[in-house]
Amino acid sequence: MSKTQLLQLLRKIFFVLSHHNLDVQNIKGQGYDGAGNMRGEWNGLQDLFINDCPYAYYVHCLAHQLQLALIAAAREISNVHIFFRT
């Protein structure tokens, strides 16, 4: 994603939060998948968020980490693959 696209995404997120009466200054955390354009330490959405919300610490999305672990297990263990296939 380009910097312009990330800024547009950030504005949309702020709009949705404010639309639901959530103050973006009260955000204490943010979590994304491992994509570089989202978590990029110096130029991702995480970095842009920190500029406006200094207490919005980033954590890698645990649900995405679990999904990655299950995919790896399903590749190696046929019973796991069969379980999730059905």
PDB file of C-alpha atoms in Angstrom, residues 21-72:
ATOM      1  CA  ASN A  21     -18.818   7.595  19.589  1.00  0.00           C
ATOM      2  CA  LEU A  22     -15.409   6.093  20.312  1.00  0.00           C
ATOM      3  CA  ASP A  23     -12.647   8.592  21.042  1.00  0.00           C
ATOM      4  CA  VAL A  24      -9.534   7.664  19.064  1.00  0.00           C
ATOM      5  CA  GLN A  25      -7.377   9.260  21.762  1.00  0.00           C
ATOM      6  CA  ASN A  26      -8.505   6.485  24.130  1.00  0.00           C
ATOM      7  CA  ILE A  27      -7.260   3.650  21.921  1.00  0.00           C
ATOM      8  CA  LYS A  28      -4.867   1.480  23.897  1.00  0.00           C
ATOM      9  CA  GLY A  29      -3.994  -1.175  21.344  1.00  0.00           C
ATOM     10  CA  GLN A  30      -4.039  -2.147  17.705  1.00  0.00           C
ATOM     11  CA  GLY A  31      -3.666  -5.540  16.107  1.00  0.00           C
ATOM     12  CA  TYR A  32      -3.195  -6.585  12.488  1.00  0.00           C
ATOM     13  CA  ASP A  33      -1.987  -9.573  10.565  1.00  0.00           C
ATOM     14  CA  GLY A  34       1.682  -9.732   9.688  1.00  0.00           C
ATOM     15  CA  ALA A  35       1.440  -7.778   6.434  1.00  0.00           C
ATOM     16  CA  GLY A  36       4.212  -5.231   6.210  1.00  0.00           C
ATOM     17  CA  ASN A  37       1.932  -2.442   5.087  1.00  0.00           C
ATOM     18  CA  MET A  38      -0.170  -2.830   8.215  1.00  0.00           C
ATOM     19  CA  ARG A  39       2.436  -3.418  10.900  1.00  0.00           C
ATOM     20  CA  GLY A  40       5.378  -1.694   9.213  1.00  0.00           C
ATOM     21  CA  GLU A  41       7.400  -0.288  12.052  1.00  0.00           C
ATOM     22  CA  TRP A  42       8.434   2.851  10.177  1.00  0.00           C
ATOM     23  CA  ASN A  43       5.846   3.321   7.447  1.00  0.00           C
ATOM     24  CA  GLY A  44       2.854   1.079   8.079  1.00  0.00           C
ATOM     25  CA  LEU A  45      -0.585   1.813   9.453  1.00  0.00           C
ATOM     26  CA  GLN A  46       0.751   1.036  12.917  1.00  0.00           C
ATOM     27  CA  ASP A  47       3.239   3.883  12.651  1.00  0.00           C
ATOM     28  CA  LEU A  48       0.602   6.340  11.420  1.00  0.00           C
ATOM     29  CA  PHE A  49      -1.713   5.348  14.262  1.00  0.00           C
ATOM     30  CA  ILE A  50       0.988   5.942  16.878  1.00  0.00           C
ATOM     31  CA  ASN A  51       1.405   9.517  15.622  1.00  0.00           C
ATOM     32  CA  ASP A  52      -2.194  10.305  16.615  1.00  0.00           C
ATOM     33  CA  CYS A  53      -2.649   7.777  19.416  1.00  0.00           C
ATOM     34  CA  PRO A  54       0.634   7.317  21.294  1.00  0.00           C
ATOM     35  CA  TYR A  55      -0.808   4.660  23.641  1.00  0.00           C
ATOM     36  CA  ALA A  56      -2.166   2.421  20.862  1.00  0.00           C
ATOM     37  CA  TYR A  57       0.481  -0.280  21.126  1.00  0.00           C
ATOM     38  CA  TYR A  58       0.654  -2.799  18.299  1.00  0.00           C
ATOM     39  CA  VAL A  59       0.334  -6.556  18.795  1.00  0.00           C
ATOM     40  CA  HIS A  60       0.268  -9.158  16.074  1.00  0.00           C
ATOM     41  CA  CYS A  61      -3.302 -10.450  15.771  1.00  0.00           C
ATOM     42  CA  LEU A  62      -3.485 -13.637  17.827  1.00  0.00           C
ATOM     43  CA  ALA A  63      -6.292 -15.064  15.687  1.00  0.00           C
ATOM     44  CA  HIS A  64      -4.072 -14.729  12.627  1.00  0.00           C
ATOM     45  CA  GLN A  65      -1.171 -16.382  14.466  1.00  0.00           C
ATOM     46  CA  LEU A  66      -3.464 -19.283  15.381  1.00  0.00           C
ATOM     47  CA  GLN A  67      -4.599 -19.605  11.777  1.00  0.00           C
ATOM     48  CA  LEU A  68      -0.980 -19.770  10.595  1.00  0.00           C
ATOM     49  CA  ALA A  69      -0.175 -22.444  13.194  1.00  0.00           C
ATOM     50  CA  LEU A  70      -3.188 -24.536  12.170  1.00  0.00           C
ATOM     51  CA  ILE A  71      -2.272 -24.304   8.489  1.00  0.00           C
ATOM     52  CA  ALA A  72       1.255 -25.482   9.275  1.00  0.00           C
TER      53      ALA A  72
END
